[in-house]
Coordinates of C-alpha atoms in Angstrom, one line a residue:
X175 CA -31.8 -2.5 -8.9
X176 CA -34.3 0.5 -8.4
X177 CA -33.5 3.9 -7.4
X178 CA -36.4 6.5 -6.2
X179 CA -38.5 8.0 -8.2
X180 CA -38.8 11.7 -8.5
X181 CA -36.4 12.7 -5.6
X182 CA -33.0 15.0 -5.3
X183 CA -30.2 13.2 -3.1
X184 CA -28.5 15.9 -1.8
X185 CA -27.7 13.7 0.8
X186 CA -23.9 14.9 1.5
X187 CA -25.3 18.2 2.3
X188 CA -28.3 17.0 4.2
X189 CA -25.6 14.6 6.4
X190 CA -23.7 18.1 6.8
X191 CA -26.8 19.9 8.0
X192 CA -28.2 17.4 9.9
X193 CA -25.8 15.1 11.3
X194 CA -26.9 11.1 11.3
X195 CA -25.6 10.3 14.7
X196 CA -28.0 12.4 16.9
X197 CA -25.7 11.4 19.8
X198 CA -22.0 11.6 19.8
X199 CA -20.9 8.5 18.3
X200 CA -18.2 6.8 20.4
X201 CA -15.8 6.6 17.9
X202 CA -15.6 10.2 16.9
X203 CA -11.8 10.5 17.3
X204 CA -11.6 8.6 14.1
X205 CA -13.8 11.2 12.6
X206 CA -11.7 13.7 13.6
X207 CA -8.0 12.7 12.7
X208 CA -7.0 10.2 10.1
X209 CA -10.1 9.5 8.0
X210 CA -13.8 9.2 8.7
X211 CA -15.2 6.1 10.3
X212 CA -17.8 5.9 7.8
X213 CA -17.7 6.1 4.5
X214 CA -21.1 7.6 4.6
X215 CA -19.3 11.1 4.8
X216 CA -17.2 10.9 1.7
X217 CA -20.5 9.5 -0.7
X218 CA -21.3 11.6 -3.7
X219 CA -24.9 12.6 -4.5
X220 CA -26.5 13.9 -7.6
X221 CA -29.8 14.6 -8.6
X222 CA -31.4 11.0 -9.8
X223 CA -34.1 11.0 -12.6
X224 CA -37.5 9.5 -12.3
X225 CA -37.3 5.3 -12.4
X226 CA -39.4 2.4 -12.1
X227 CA -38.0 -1.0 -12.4
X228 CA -38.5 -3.3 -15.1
X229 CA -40.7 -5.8 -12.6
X230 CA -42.7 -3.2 -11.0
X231 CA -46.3 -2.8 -12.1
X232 CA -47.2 -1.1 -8.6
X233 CA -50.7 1.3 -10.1
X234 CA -51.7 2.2 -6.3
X235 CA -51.9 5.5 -5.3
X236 CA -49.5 6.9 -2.3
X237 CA -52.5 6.5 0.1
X238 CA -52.9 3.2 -0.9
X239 CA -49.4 2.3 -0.1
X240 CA -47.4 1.0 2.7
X241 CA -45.1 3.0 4.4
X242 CA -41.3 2.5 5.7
X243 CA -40.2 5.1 8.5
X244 CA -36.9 6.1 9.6
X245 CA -36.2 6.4 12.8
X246 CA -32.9 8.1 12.5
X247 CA -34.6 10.7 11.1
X248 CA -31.0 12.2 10.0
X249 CA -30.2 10.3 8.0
X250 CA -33.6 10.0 5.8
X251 CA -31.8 9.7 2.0
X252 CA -34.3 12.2 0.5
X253 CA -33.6 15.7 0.0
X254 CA -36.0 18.3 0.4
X255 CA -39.1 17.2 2.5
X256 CA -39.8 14.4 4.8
X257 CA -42.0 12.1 2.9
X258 CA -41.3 10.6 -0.3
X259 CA -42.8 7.9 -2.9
X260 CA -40.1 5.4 -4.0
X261 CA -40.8 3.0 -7.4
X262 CA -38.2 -0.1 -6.5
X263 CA -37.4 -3.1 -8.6
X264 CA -40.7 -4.7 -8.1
X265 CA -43.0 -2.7 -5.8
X266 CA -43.9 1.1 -4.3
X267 CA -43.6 2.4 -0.9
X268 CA -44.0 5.6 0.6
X269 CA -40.7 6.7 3.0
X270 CA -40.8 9.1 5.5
X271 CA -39.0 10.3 8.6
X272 CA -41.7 11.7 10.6
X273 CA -42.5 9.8 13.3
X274 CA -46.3 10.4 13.7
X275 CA -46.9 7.5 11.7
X276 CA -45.2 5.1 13.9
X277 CA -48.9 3.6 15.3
X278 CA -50.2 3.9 11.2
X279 CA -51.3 0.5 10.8
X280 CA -50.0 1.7 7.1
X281 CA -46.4 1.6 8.6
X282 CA -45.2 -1.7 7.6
X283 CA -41.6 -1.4 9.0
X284 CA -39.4 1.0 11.0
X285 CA -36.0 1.5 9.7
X286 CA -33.1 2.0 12.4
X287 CA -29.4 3.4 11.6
X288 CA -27.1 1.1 14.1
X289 CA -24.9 4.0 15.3
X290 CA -28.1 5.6 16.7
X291 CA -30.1 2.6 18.1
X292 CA -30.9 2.7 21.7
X293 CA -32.7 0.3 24.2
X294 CA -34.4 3.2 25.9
X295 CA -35.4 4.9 22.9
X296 CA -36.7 2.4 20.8
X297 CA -40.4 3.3 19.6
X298 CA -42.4 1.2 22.0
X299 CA -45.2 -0.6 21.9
X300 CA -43.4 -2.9 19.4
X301 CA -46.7 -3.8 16.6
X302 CA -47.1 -7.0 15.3
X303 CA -47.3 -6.2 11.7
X304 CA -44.4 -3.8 11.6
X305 CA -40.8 -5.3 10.7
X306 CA -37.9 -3.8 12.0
X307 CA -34.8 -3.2 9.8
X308 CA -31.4 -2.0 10.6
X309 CA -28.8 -0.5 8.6
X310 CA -25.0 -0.3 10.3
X311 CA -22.1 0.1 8.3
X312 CA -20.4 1.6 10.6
X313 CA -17.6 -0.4 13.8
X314 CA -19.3 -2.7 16.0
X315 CA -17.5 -0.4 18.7
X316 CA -20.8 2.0 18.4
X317 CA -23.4 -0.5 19.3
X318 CA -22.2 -4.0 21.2
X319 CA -25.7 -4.1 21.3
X320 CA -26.2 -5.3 17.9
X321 CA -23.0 -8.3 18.5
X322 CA -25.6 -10.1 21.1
X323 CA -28.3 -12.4 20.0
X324 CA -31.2 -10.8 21.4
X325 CA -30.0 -7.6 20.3
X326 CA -29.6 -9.0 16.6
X327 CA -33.0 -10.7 16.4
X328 CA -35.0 -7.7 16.8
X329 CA -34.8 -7.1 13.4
X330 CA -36.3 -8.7 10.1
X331 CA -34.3 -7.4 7.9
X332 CA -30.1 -6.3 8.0
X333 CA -27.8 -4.0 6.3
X334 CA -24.4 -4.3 7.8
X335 CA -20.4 -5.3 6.8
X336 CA -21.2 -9.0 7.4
X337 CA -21.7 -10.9 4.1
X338 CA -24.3 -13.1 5.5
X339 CA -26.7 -10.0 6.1
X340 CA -29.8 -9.7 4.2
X341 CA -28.0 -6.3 2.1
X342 CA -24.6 -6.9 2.8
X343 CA -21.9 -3.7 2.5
X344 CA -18.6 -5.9 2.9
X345 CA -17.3 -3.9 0.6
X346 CA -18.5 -0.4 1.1
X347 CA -14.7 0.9 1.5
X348 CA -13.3 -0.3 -1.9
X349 CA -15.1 2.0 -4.6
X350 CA -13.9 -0.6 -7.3
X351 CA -11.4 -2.7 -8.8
X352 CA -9.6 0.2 -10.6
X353 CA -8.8 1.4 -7.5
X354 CA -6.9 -0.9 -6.6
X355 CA -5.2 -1.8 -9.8
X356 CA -3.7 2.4 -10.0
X357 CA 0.0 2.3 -10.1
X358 CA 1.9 2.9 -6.8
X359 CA 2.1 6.3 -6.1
X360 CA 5.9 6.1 -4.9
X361 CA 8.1 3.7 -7.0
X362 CA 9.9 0.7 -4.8
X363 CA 13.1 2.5 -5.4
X364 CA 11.8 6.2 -4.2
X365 CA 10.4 3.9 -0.7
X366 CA 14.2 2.6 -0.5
X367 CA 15.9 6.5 -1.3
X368 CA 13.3 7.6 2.0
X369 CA 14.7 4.9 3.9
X370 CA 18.2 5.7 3.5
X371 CA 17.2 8.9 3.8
X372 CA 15.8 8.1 7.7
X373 CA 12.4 6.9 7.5
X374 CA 11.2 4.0 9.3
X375 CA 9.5 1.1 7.5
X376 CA 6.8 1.5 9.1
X377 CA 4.0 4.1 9.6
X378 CA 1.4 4.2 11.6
X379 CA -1.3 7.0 12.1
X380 CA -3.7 7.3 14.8
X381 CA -5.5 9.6 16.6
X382 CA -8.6 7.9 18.5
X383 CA -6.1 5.4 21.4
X384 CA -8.8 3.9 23.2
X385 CA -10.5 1.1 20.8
X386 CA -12.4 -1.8 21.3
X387 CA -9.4 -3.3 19.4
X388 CA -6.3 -1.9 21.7
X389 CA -4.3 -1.7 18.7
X390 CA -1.8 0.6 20.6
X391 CA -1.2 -1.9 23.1
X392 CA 0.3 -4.5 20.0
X393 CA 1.9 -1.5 18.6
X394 CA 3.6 -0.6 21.8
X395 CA 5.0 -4.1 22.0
X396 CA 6.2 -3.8 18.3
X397 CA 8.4 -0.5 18.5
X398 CA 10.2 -2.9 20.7
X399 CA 11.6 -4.9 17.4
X400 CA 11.3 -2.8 14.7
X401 CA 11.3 1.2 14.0
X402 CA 7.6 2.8 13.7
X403 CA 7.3 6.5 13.0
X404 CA 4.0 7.7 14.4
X405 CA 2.1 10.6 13.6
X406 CA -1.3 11.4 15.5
X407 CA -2.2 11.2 18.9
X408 CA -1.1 7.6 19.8
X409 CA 1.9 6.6 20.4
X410 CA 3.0 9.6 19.1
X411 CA 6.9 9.7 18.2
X412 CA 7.3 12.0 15.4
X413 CA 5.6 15.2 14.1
X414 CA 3.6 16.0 11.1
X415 CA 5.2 18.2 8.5
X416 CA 4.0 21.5 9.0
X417 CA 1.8 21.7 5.8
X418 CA -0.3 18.4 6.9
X419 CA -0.7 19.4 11.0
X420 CA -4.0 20.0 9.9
X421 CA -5.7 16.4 10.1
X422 CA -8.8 17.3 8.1
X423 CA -6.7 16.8 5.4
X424 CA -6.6 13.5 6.4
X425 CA -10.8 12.8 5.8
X426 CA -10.6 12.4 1.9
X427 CA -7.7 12.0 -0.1
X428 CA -5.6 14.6 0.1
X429 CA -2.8 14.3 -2.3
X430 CA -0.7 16.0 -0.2
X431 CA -1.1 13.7 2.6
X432 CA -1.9 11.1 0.5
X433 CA 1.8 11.2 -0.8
X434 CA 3.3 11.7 2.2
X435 CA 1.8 8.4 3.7
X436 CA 2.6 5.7 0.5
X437 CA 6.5 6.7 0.8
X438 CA 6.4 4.2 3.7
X439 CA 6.7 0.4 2.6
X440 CA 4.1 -1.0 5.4
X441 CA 1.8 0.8 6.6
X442 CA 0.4 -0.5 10.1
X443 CA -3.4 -1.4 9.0
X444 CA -5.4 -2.0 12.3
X445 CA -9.0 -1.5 12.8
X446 CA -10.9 -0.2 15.5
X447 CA -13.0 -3.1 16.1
X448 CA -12.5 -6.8 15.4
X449 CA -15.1 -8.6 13.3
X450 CA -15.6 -10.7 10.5
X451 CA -15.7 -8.6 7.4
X452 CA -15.3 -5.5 8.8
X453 CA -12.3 -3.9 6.6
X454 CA -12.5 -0.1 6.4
X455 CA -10.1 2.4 4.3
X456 CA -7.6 1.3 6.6
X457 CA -7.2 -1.5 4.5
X458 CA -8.0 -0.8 1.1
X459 CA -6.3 2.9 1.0
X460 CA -2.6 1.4 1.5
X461 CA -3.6 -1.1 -1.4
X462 CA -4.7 1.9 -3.4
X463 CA -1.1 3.3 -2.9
X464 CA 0.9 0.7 -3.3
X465 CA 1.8 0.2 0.1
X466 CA 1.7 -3.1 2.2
X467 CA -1.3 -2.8 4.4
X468 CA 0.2 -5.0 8.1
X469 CA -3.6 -5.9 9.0
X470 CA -5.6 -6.5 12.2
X471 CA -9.3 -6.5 12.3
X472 CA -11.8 -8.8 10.3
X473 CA -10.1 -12.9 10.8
X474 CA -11.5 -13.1 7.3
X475 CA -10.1 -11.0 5.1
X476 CA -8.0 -13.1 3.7
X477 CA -11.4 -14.0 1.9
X478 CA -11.3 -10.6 -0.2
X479 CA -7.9 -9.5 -0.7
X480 CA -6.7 -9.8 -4.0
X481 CA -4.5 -12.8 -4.0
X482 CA -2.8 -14.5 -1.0
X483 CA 0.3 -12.5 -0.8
X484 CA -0.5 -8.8 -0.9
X485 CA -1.1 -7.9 2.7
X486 CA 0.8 -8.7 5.9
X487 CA -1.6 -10.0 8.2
X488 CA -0.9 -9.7 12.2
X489 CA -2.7 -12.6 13.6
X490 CA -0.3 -15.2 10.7
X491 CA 2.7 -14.3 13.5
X492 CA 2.9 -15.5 17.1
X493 CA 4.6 -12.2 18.9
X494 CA 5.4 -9.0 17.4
X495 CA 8.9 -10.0 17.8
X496 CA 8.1 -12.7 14.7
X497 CA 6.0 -10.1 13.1
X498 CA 9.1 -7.3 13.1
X499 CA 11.9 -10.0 12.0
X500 CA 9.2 -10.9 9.1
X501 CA 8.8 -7.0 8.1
X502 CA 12.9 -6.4 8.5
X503 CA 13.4 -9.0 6.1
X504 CA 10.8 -8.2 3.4
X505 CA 12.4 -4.5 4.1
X506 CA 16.0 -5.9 2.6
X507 CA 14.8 -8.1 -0.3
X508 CA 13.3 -5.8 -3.2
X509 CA 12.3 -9.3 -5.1
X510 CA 10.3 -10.6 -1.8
X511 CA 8.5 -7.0 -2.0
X512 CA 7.6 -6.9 -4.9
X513 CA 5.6 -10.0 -4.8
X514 CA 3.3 -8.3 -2.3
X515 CA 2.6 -5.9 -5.0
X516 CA 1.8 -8.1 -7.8
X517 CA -2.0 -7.4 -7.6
X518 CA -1.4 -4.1 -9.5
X519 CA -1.6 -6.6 -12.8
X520 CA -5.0 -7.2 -12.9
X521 CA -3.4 -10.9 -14.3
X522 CA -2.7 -11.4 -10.8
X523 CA -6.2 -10.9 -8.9
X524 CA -7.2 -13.7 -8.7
X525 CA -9.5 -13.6 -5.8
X526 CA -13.0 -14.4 -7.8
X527 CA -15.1 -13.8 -4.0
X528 CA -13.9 -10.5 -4.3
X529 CA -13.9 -10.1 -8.2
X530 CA -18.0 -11.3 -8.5
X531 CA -18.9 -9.1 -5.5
X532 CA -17.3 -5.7 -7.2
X533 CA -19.5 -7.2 -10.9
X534 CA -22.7 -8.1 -9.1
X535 CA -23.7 -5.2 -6.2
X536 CA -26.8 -3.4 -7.0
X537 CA -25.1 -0.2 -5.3
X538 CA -22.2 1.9 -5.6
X539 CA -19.8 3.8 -4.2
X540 CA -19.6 7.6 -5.8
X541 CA -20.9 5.8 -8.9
X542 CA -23.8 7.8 -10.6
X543 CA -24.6 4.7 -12.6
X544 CA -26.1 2.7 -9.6
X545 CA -27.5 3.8 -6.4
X546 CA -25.9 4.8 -3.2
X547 CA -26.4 1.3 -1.0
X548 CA -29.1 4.0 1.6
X549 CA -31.2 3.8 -1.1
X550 CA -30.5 0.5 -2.4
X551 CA -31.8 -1.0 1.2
X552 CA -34.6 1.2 1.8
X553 CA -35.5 -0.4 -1.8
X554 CA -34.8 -3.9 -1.0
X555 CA -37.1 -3.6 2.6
X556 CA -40.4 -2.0 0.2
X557 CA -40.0 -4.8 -2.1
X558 CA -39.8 -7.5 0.8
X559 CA -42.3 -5.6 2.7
X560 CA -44.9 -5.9 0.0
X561 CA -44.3 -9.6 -0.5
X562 CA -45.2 -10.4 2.8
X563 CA -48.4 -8.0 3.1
X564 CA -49.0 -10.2 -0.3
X565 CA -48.8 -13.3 1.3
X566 CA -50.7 -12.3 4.4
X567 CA -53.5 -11.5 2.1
X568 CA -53.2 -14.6 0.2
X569 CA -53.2 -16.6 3.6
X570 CA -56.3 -14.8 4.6
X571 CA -58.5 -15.2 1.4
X572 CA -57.9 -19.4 1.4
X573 CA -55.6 -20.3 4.6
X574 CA -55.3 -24.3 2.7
X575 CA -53.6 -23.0 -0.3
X576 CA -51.4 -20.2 1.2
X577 CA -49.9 -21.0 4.6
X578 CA -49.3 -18.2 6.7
X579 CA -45.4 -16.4 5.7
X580 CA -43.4 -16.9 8.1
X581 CA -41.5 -13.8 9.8
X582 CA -37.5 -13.8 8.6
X583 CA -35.2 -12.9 11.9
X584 CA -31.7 -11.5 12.1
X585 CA -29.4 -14.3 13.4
X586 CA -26.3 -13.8 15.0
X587 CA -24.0 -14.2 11.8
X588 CA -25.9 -11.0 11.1
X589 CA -23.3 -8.6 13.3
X590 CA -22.1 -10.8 16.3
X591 CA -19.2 -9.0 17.1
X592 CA -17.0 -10.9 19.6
X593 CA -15.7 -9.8 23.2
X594 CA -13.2 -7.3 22.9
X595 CA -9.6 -8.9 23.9
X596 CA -6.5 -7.1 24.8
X597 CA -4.4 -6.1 22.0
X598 CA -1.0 -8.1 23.3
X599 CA -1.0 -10.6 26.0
X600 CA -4.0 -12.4 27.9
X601 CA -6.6 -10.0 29.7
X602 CA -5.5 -11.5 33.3
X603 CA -2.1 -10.0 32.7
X604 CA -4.1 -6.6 32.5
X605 CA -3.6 -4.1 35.7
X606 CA -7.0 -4.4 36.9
X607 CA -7.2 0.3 36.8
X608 CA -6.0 -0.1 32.8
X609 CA -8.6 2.2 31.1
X610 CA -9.0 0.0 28.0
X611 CA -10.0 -3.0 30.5
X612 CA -12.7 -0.8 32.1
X613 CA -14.5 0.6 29.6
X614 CA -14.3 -2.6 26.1
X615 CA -15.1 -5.5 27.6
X616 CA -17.2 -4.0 30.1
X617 CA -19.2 -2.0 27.1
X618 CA -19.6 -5.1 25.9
X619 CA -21.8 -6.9 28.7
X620 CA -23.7 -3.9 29.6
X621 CA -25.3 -3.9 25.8
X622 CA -26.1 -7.5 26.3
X623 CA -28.5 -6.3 29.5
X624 CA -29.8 -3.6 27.4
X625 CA -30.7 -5.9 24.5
X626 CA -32.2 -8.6 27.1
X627 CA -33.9 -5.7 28.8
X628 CA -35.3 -4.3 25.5
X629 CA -37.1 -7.5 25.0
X630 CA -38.8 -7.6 28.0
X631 CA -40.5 -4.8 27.2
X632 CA -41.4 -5.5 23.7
X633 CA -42.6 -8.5 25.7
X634 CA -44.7 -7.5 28.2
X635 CA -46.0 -5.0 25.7
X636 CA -44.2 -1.9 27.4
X637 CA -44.8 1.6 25.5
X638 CA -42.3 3.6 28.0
X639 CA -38.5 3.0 26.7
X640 CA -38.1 4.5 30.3
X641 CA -38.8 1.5 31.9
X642 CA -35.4 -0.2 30.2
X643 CA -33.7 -0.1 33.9
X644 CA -36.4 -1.6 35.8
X645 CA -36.6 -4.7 33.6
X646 CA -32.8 -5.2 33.3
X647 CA -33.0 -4.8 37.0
X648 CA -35.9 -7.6 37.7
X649 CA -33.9 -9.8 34.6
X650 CA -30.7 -9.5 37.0
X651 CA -32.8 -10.1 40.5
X652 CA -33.7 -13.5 38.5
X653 CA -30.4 -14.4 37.2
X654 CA -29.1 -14.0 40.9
X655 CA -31.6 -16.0 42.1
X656 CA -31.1 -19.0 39.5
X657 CA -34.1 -18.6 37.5

């Protein structure tokens, strides 16, 4: 895998100084309390020698090359400037963030970061030769608009937590296997001294309430059954200890908090958004620590944990009631915990999905031996880009011998984030003034206008974003009238 040539990635101080989400993200409470949203903020950067890769022969000169633009200029992975020559695998690019080249009929694709894309400030008039790519690693609670189809097939090219995107970063969260083969940091018989000693089972920590997910609502049901100290903002029942009130320790691994959290036997492991593949720290971290991650959030994880007994999974138990009797009684029997913990000998991973994808990703995670997965993509778009310019040049010297290439689109299996559903119960039994009910599933619809709307104008050739509410407005006239 290539990394740019010639360039300092400072990017942890750059993302400081100039934050990636230009907006305020919508899930910033998780930013705020209880660990970052996107691992994005904890990367390590250092400065990355000169490299070409072994297949690339690229002799052109930068003004001979095409050129990749980032849109979310804030989060362009070179540090200092705004332009930069990149030597991939195979092929040379230049990369840049200033937008003046966005008409450049040099500027083979546009480069989008997910958090940041919006309908009515896409660069418009869409161009025929320029592919679109999109990089989201982030919850599909920031953009639904990606989860719909005609949001999704606006791009050529994806980076997201789904495995079946073109540069997928399922695993962006779990920086290796080693990580999760380190001891437990509290000993099984320390967890049961702390229980006699008054702590709950249980722990959950949560600051940002009103998700796509409504995890509290679940949780709410399961305090019912089974004790549940919570720290944070939600469901908040007990406090911090004075030394950890301060939830930016919380963002990185503080050992502090960090020991504080893994004397608790299950940790309460729900995420923010429900879709397959996305698993974030709230997973992985109680693995880490030898605690028993209870999971909501991606229905396949059961694809990438270690083996197929070392995390409780929610959606395995009809009712919290079931899920609480199944927790008390792993609480009692030391032997039937233990088993959950087995992973920690590496003799017992025996997942080999998740064992070949932790061998075989070009990209890393605070590893200085491979590049951060920003750069990895932005490498893996030059290289397709100049493929297809090659082909299209091929086709046009003898169209017999070299059919025209044929444009790759972003499918659905690519994001396609399902409705959001109430956390507990059916959403009819939902007062009609709840606040989760009018903001999630509503969310949801209103980004599948924008992402119809969007097209329209790309369709009729618009170059005003501006006009976004006009065609969602003629789109709905038609819908109402049966067309």
């Amino acid at each position: 895998m290539a990394v740019q040539g010639s360039m300092l990635v400072a990017l942890l101080w750059l993302l400081v100084a100039v934050p990636c989400w230009a907006q305020e993200p919508v899930d910033s409470g998780d930013r705020e309390a209880f660990l970052p949203q996107s691992v994005l903020s904890d990367m390590e950067f250092a400065t990355v020698s000169s490299y070409r890769g072994p297949g690339n022969n690229d002799s052109r000169g930068n003004k001979e090359l095409p050129i990749l633009l980032w849109w979310s200029a804030g989060l362009f992975p070179h540090f200092p400037g705004d332009t930069e020559r990149i030597d991939c695998a195979h092929s040379s690019c230049l990369v840049t963030r200033n937008r003046k080249v966005q008409l450049y009929r040099r500027t083979s694709a546009i480069i989008f970061y997910g958090t940041d894309f919006r309908a009515y400030e896409a660069p418009l008039p869409r161009l025929p030769h320029q592919a679109w790519a999109l990089f989201h690693e982030e919850s599909p609670m920031n953009n639904y608009v990606l989860s719909h189809a005609p949001g999704i097939r606006l791009f050529n090219y994806t980076a997201t937590f789904r495995r079946e995107s073109d540069y997928p970063l399922t695993l962006q969260w779990l920086p290796s296997l080693e990580y999760l083969l380190a001891p437990p940091s509290v000993s099984l018989q320390e967890k049961n001294r702390w229980r006699q000693a008054g702590l709950a089972p249980v722990l959950y920590m949560q600051s940002h309430c009103d998700v796509p997910s409504d995890r509290d609502r679940y949780v709410r049901e399961l305090m019912k059954y089974i004790e549940v100290d919570s720290y944070g903002k939600c469901l908040n029942n007990k406090p911090l200890p004075e030394h950890l009130e301060d939830t930016g320790t919380a963002t990185g691994e503080d050992r502090q908090f960090m020991s504080f959290v893994a004397r608790y036997k299950f940790h309460l492991a729900l995420e923010n958004g429900l879709c397959p593949d996305y698993m974030t720290e709230k997973l992985w971290r109680p693995l880490h620590q030898g605690c028993v991650p209870v999971y909501r959030g991606s229905p396949s994880v059961a694809d990438w944990l270690p083996n197929d007994s070392s995390a409780v999974l929610v959606d395995d138990f009809p009712s919290p009631r079931e899920l609480a009797e199944h927790l008390r009684a792993l609480d009692s029997d030391d032997a039937e915990y233990a088993r959950l913990l087995e992973y920690k000998d590496p003799r017992r991973v025996t997942n080999g999905r998740l064992l070949e994808a932790l061998k075989s990703r070009e990209w890393g995670v605070n590893d200085m031996s491979k590049p951060n997965y920003l750069n990895g993509f932005e490498c893996f778009v030059c290289d397709q880009e100049n493929r297809r310019l090659a082909a299209e040049r091929a086709h046009r010297r003898d169209p017999g011998q070299h059919p025209r290439p044929q444009p790759r689109m972003a499918n659905n299996s690519h994001m396609g984030c399902p409705l959001p559903a109430p956390g507990y119960g059916i959403v009819e039994d939902v007062p009609p003034d709840d606040g989760w009910l009018q903001m999630w599933p509503q969310d949801y619809w209103q980004s599948l206008d924008q992402a119809q709307g969007l097209n329209s104008l790309i369709q009729h050739n618009e170059s005003d974003p501006g006009l976004l509410w006009h065609h969602i407005q003629e789109l709905a006239v038609k819908r109402a009238g049966g067309h």
